[in-house]
Coordinates of C-alpha atoms in Angstrom, one line a residue:
X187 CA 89.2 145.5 232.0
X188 CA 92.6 146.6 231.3
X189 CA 91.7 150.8 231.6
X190 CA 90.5 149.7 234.4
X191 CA 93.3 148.1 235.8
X192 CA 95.5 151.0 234.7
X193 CA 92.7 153.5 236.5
X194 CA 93.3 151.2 239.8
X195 CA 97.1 152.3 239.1
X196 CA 97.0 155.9 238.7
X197 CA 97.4 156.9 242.1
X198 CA 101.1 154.6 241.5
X199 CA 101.8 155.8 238.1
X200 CA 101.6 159.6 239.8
X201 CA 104.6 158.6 242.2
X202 CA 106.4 156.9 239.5
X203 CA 106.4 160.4 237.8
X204 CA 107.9 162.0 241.0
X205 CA 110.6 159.2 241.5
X206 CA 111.6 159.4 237.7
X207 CA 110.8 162.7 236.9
X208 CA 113.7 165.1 238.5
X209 CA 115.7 167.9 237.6
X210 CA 119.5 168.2 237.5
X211 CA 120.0 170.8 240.3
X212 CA 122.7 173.4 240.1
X213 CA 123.1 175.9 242.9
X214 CA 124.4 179.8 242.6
X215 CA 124.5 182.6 245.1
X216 CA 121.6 184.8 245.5
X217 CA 122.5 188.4 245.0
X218 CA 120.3 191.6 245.8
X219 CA 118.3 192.8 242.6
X220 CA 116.8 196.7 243.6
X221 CA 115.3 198.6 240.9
X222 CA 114.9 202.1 242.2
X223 CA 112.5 204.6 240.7
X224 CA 115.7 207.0 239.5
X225 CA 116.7 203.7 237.6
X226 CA 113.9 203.8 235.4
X227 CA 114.5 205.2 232.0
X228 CA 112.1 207.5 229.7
X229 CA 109.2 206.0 227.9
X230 CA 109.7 204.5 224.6
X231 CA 113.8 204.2 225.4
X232 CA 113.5 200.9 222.9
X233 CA 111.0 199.1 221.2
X234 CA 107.9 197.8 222.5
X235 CA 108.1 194.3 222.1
X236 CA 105.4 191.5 221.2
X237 CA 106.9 188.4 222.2
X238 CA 104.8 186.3 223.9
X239 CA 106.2 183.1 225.6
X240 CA 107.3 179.9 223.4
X241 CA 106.7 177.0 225.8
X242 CA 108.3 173.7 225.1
X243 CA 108.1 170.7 226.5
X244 CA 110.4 169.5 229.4
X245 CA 113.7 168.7 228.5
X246 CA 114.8 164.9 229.5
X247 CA 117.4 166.2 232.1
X248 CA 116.2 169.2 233.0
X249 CA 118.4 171.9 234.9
X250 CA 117.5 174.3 237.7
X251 CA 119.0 176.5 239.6
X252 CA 118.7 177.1 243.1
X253 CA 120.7 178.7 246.2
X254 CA 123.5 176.3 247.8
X255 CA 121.8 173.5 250.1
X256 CA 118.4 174.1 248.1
X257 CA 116.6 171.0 245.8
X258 CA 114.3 171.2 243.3
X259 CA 112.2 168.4 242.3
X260 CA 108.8 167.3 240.3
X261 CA 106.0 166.8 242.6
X262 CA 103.1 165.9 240.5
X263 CA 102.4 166.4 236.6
X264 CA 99.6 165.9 234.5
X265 CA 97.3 169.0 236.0
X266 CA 95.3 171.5 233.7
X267 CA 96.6 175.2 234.4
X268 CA 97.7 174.3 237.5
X269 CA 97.3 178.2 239.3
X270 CA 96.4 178.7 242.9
X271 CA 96.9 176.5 246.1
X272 CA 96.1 176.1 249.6
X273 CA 95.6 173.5 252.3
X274 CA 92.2 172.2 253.6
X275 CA 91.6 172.8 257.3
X276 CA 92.4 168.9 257.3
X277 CA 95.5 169.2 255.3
X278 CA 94.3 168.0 252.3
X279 CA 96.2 170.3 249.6
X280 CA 93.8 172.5 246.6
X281 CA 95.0 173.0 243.0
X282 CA 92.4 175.5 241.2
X283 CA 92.3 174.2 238.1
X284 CA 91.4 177.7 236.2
X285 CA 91.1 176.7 232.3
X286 CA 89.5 173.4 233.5
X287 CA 86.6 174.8 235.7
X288 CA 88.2 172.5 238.1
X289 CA 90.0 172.3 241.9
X290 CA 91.8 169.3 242.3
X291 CA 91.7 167.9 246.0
X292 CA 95.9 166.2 246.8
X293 CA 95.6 163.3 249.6
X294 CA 98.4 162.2 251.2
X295 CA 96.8 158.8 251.8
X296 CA 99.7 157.4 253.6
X297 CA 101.7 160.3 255.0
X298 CA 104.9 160.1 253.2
X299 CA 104.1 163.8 252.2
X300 CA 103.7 162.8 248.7
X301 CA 99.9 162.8 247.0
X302 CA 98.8 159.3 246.1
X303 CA 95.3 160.4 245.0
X304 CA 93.5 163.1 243.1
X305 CA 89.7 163.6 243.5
X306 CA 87.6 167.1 242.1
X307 CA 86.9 168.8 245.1
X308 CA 85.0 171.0 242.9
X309 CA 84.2 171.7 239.1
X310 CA 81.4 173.9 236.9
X311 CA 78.4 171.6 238.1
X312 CA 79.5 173.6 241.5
X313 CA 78.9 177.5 239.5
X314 CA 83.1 177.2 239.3
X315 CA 83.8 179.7 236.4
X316 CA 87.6 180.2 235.5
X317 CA 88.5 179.7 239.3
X318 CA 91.8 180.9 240.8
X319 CA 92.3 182.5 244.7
X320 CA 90.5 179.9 247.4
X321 CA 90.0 180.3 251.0
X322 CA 88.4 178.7 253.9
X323 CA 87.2 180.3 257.1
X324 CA 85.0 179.2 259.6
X325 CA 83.4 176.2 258.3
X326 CA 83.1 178.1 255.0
X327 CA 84.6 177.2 251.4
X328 CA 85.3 180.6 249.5
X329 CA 86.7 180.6 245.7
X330 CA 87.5 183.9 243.3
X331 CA 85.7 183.2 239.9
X332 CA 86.0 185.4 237.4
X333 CA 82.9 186.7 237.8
X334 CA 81.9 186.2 241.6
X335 CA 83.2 185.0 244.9
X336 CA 81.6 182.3 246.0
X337 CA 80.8 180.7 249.6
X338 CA 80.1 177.1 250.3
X339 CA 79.3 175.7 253.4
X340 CA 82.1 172.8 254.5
X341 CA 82.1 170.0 256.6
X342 CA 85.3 169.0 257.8
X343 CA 86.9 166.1 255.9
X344 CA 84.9 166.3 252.9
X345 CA 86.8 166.3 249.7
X346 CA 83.8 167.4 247.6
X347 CA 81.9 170.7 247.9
X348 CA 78.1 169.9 247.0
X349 CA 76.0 172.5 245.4
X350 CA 76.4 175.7 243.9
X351 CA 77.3 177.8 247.3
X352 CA 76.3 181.3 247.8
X353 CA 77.2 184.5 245.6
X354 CA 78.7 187.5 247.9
X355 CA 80.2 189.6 245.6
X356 CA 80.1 189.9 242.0
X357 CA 82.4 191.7 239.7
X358 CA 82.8 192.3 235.7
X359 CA 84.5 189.6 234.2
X360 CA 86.7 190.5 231.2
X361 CA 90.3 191.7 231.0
X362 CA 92.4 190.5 233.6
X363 CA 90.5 187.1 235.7
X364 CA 92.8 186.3 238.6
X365 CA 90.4 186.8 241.6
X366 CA 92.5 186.4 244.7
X367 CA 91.2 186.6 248.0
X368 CA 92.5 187.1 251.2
X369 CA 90.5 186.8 255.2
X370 CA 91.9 189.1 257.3
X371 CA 92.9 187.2 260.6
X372 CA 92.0 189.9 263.3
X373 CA 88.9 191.9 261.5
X374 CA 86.8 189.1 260.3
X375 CA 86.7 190.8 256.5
X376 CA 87.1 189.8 252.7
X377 CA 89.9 191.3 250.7
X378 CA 89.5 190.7 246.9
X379 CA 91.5 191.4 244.3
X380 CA 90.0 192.7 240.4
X381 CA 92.2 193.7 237.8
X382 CA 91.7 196.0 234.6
X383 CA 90.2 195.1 231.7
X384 CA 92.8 197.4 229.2
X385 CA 96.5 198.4 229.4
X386 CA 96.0 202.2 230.0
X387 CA 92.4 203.2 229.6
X388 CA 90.0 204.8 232.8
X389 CA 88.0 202.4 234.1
X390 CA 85.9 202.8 236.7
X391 CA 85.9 200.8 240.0
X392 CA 85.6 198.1 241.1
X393 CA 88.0 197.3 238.1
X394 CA 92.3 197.8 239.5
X395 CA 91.4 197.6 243.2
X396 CA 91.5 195.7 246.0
X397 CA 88.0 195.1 247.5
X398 CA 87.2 194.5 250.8
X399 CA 83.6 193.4 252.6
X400 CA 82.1 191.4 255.8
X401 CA 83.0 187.9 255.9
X402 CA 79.4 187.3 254.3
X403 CA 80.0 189.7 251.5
X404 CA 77.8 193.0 253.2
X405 CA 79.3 196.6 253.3
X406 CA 81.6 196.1 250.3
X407 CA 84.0 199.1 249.4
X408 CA 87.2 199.8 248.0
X409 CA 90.8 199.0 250.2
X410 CA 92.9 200.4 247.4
X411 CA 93.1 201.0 243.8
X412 CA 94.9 202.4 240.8
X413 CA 96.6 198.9 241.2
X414 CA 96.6 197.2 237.3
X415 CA 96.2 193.8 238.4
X416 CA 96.9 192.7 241.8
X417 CA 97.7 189.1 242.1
X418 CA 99.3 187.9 245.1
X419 CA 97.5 189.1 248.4
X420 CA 98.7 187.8 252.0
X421 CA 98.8 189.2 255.3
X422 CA 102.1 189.7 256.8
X423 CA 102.5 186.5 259.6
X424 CA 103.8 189.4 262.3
X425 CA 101.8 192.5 261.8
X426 CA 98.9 191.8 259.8
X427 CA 99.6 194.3 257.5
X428 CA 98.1 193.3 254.1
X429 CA 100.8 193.4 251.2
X430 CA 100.5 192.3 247.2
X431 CA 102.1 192.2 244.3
X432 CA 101.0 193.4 241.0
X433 CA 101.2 193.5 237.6
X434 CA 101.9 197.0 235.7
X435 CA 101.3 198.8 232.5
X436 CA 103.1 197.4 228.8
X437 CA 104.1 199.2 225.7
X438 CA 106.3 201.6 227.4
X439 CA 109.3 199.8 226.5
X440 CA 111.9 196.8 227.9
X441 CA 112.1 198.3 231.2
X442 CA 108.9 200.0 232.1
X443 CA 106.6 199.8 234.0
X444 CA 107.6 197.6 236.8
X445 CA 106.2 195.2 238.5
X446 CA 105.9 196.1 242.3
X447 CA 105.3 194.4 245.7
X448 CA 103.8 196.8 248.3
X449 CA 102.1 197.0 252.0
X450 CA 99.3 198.4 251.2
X451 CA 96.5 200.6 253.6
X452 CA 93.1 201.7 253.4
X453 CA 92.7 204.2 250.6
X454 CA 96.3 203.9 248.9
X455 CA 96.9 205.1 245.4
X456 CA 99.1 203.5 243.3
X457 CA 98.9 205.7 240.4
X458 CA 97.1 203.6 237.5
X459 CA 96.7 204.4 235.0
X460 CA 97.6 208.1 235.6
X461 CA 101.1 207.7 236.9
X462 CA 103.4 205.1 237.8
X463 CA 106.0 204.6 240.7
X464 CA 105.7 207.8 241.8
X465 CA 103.5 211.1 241.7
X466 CA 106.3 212.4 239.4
X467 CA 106.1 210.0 236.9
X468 CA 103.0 210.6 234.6
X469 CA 101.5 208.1 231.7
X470 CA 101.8 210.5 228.5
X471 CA 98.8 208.1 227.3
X472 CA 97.1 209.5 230.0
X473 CA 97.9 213.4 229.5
X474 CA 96.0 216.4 227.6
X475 CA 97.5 217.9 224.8
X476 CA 99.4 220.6 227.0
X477 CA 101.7 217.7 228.4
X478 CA 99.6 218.0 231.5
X479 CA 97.5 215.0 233.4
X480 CA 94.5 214.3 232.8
X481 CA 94.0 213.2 236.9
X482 CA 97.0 215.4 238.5
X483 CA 94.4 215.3 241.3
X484 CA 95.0 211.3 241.8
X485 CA 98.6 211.8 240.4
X486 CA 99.4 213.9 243.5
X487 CA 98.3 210.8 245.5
X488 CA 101.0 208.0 244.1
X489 CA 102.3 205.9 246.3
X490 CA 105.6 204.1 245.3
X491 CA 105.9 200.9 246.4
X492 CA 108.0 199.3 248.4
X493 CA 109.8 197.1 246.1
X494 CA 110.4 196.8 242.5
X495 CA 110.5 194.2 240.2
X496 CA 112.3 193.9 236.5
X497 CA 109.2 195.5 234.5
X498 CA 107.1 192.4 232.4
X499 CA 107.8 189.8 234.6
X500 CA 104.5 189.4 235.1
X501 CA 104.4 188.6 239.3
X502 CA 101.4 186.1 240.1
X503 CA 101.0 184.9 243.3
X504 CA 102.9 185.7 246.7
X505 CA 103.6 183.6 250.0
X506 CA 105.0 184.6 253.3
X507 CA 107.4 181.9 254.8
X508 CA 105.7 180.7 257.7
X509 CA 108.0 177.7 257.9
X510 CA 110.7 176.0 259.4
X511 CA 112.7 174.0 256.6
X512 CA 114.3 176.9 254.9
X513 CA 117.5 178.8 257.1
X514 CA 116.2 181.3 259.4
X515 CA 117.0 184.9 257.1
X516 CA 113.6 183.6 254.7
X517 CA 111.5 183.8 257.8
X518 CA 108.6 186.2 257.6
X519 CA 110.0 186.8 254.1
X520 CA 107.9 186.7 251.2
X521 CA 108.1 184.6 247.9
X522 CA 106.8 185.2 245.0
X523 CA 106.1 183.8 241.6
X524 CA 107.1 185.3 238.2
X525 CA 105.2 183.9 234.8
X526 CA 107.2 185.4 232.6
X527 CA 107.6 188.5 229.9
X528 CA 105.5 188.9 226.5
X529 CA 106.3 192.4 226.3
X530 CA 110.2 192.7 226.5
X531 CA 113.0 192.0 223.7
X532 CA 114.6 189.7 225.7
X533 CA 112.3 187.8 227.9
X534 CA 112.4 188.0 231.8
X535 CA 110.5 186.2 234.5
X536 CA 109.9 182.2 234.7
X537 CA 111.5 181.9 238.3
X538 CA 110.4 181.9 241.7
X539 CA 112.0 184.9 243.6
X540 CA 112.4 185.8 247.1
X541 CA 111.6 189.4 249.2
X542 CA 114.0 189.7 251.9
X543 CA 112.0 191.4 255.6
X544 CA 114.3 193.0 258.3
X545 CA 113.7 191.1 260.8
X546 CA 113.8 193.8 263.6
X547 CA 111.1 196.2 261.7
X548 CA 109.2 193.6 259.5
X549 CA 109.4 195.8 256.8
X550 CA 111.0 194.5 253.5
X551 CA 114.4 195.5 252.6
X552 CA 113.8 197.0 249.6
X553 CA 115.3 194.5 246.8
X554 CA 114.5 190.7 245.8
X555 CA 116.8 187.5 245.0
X556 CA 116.2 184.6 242.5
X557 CA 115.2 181.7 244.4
X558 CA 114.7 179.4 241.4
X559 CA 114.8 180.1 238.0
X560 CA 116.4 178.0 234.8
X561 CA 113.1 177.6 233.1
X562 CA 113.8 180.1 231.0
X563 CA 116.3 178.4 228.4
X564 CA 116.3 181.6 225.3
X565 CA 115.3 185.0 226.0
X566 CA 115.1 185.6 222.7
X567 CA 112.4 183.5 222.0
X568 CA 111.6 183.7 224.8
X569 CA 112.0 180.2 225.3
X570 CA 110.5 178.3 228.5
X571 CA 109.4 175.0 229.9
X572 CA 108.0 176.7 233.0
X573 CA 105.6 179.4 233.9
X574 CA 105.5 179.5 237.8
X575 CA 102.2 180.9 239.4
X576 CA 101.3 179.5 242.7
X577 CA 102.8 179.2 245.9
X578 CA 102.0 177.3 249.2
X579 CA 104.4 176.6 252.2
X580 CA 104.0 172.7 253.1
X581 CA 103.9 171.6 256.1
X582 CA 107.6 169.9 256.3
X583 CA 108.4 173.7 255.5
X584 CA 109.1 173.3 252.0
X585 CA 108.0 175.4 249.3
X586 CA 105.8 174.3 246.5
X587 CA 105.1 176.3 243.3
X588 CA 103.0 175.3 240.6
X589 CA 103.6 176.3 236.6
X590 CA 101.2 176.4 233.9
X591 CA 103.3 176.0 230.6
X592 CA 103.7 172.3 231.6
X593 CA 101.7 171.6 233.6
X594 CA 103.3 170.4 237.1
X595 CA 104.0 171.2 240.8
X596 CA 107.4 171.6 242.1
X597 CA 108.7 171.3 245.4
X598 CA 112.2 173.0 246.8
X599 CA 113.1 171.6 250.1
X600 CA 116.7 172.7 252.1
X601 CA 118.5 170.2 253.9
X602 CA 121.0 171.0 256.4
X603 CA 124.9 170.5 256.0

């Protein structure tokens, strides 16, 4: 009787957590961080490090910093793996659950724009296997496994997807298994995204590209590719234009290869694992004896992207700011998430950042801002109690970020002076 009674309270004992569960907020300017491709130094300028991230549990009073008329604060703990989220066509909010096989459905029962109850929208009686990106389109249910993307039919309302949907694409499934997917809002097509399986070696597609297909899966080919591990995937909210962010090449040294955020077209190079950052820049892992490249062919064809992040930062997932919260310069900008370094001497990443657009060209401007970070308490260690991944605007216009190293959902709202 008494589990029982503490099961009837769960849904109170969740906003409990988020009334006594907040972080000490301490704000700082944001200042331009631009990595240019003349910045980057020669391979194997220090160690390669193997440090991978020491995660500790949330301090008492924890402290994080954001930009001046910013707060941070808990929104819900006690998730598994907490990765990717979106909203239901009803405004339910999705948590895929990757490790656990599991998306979490939020409700807002009584519209105080806190959750009050958790239900499994889906789980691996569904065909879920190690689920991350998740869309909906047209009264379909779509989710990027590991190994397939899957379609399930929705009705409106529900909170629980029944049976084991449709396959439309399959994939291999080692190495990297972030699947995100994107639904292009003006040519009714599927953008995918399917990392590499290895650091530097060839690999042929569909493995570091961006796929695309019909809505229903048919006339599947490539977007893009030499891309390592594309995570984040969005449309632009102005011109359509599909951008990403993703992950580069380790064992190169503390700062290469970097981590990049790009507009990217039909048939774009991005060099890996060939080159990197520019057709000038070759992989001397990926060269014949005489110092030449093994591909100069696709070498010729590197595209350097448009922005460049601190290399082994390890970007996840990436939202444009469709909202109205937040002062009016972050509008049309993009944020992303960084998990944090395993391969640097001093550990980078654990932050949400922020990708500043010109406003008159929708183009970004070419460097990125810290938007919150303080999770990261030693880079030595390096030492963390946060490990942001994914990013949804609410509807309020506030941002909220989920972290795996914990466990928990954050939410940064901006209030007005």
């Amino acid at each position: 009787m008494f589990s029982l009674f503490l099961l009837s309270l769960f849904p109170y004992l969740i906003l409990l957590l988020i009334d006594l569960t907040n972080c000490t907020n301490v704000t700082f300017v944001p200042r331009p961080i631009r990595v240019t491709v003349a910045d980057l130094p020669r391979p194997y300028a220090t160690s390669s490090a193997s440090k991978g991230a020491r995660v500790f549990p949330v301090p008492s009073n924890p402290r994080l910093y954001v930009p001046d008329g910013f707060t941070v604060k808990l929104y819900m703990s006690e998730l598994t793996t907490p990765r990717y989220l979106i909203y239901t066509p009803t405004d339910d909010i999705l948590v895929s659950e990757s490790s656990a096989n599991r998306i979490s459905c939020l409700v807002d029962k009584n519209q105080d724009g806190y959750p009050d109850q958790r239900l499994t929208f889906a789980d691996a009686s569904n065909g879920l296997n190690y689920p991350f990106g998740m869309a909906f389109f047209n009264g379909h249910f779509y989710v990027g496994n590991r190994d397939a993307v899957r379609r399930y039919s929705w009705t409106k309302g529900s909170r629980r997807i029944r049976g084991t949907g449709q396959i439309i694409m399959t994939y291999p499934q080692n190495g990297h298994s972030t699947r995100t997917i994107a639904i292009s809002p003006t040519l009714n097509r599927i953008f995918v995204s399917i990392g590499s399986a290895s650091n530097v070696n060839v690999e042929p597609l569909p493995r570091a590209s961006i796929q695309q297909a019909d809505i229903n899966g048919h006339n599947r080919k490539t977007f893009a590719y030499g891309l390592r591990n594309v995570v984040g995937l969005a449309f632009h909210p102005i011109t359509n234009d599909l951008y990403a962010t993703c992950q580069e090449r380790d064992k190169l040294g503390d700062d290469l290869v970097p981590d990049f955020f790009s507009r990217i077209k039909q048939n774009d190079f991005y060099g890996w694992p060939f080159a990197y950052m520019s057709s000038k820049l070759t992989d001397l892992r990926r060269c014949l004896s005489n110092g030449t490249s093994e591909r100069p062919d696709l070498v010729s064809l590197t595209r350097t992207p448009d922005v460049l992040f601190q290399a082994h930062s390890a970007v996840l997932d990436m939202r444009f700011y469709t909202g109205k919260q937040f002062p009016s310069r972050y509008r049309n900008g993009a944020f992303a998430a960084f998990h944090g370094s395993w391969n640097r001497n001093s550990g980078t990443g654990y932050k949400v950042i922020f990708i500043p657009f010109n406003s008159k060209t929708n183009r970004p401007m070419g460097y990125y801002e810290d938007f919150v970070r303080g999770f990261l308490t030693n880079p030595s260690g390096p030492d963390t109690f946060g490990r942001p991944v994914g990013l949804l605007v609410l509807k309020d216009g506030s941002l909220l970020f989920s972290e795996d190293g914990n466990n928990r959902l954050y939410q940064v709202q901006y209030k007005k002076k």
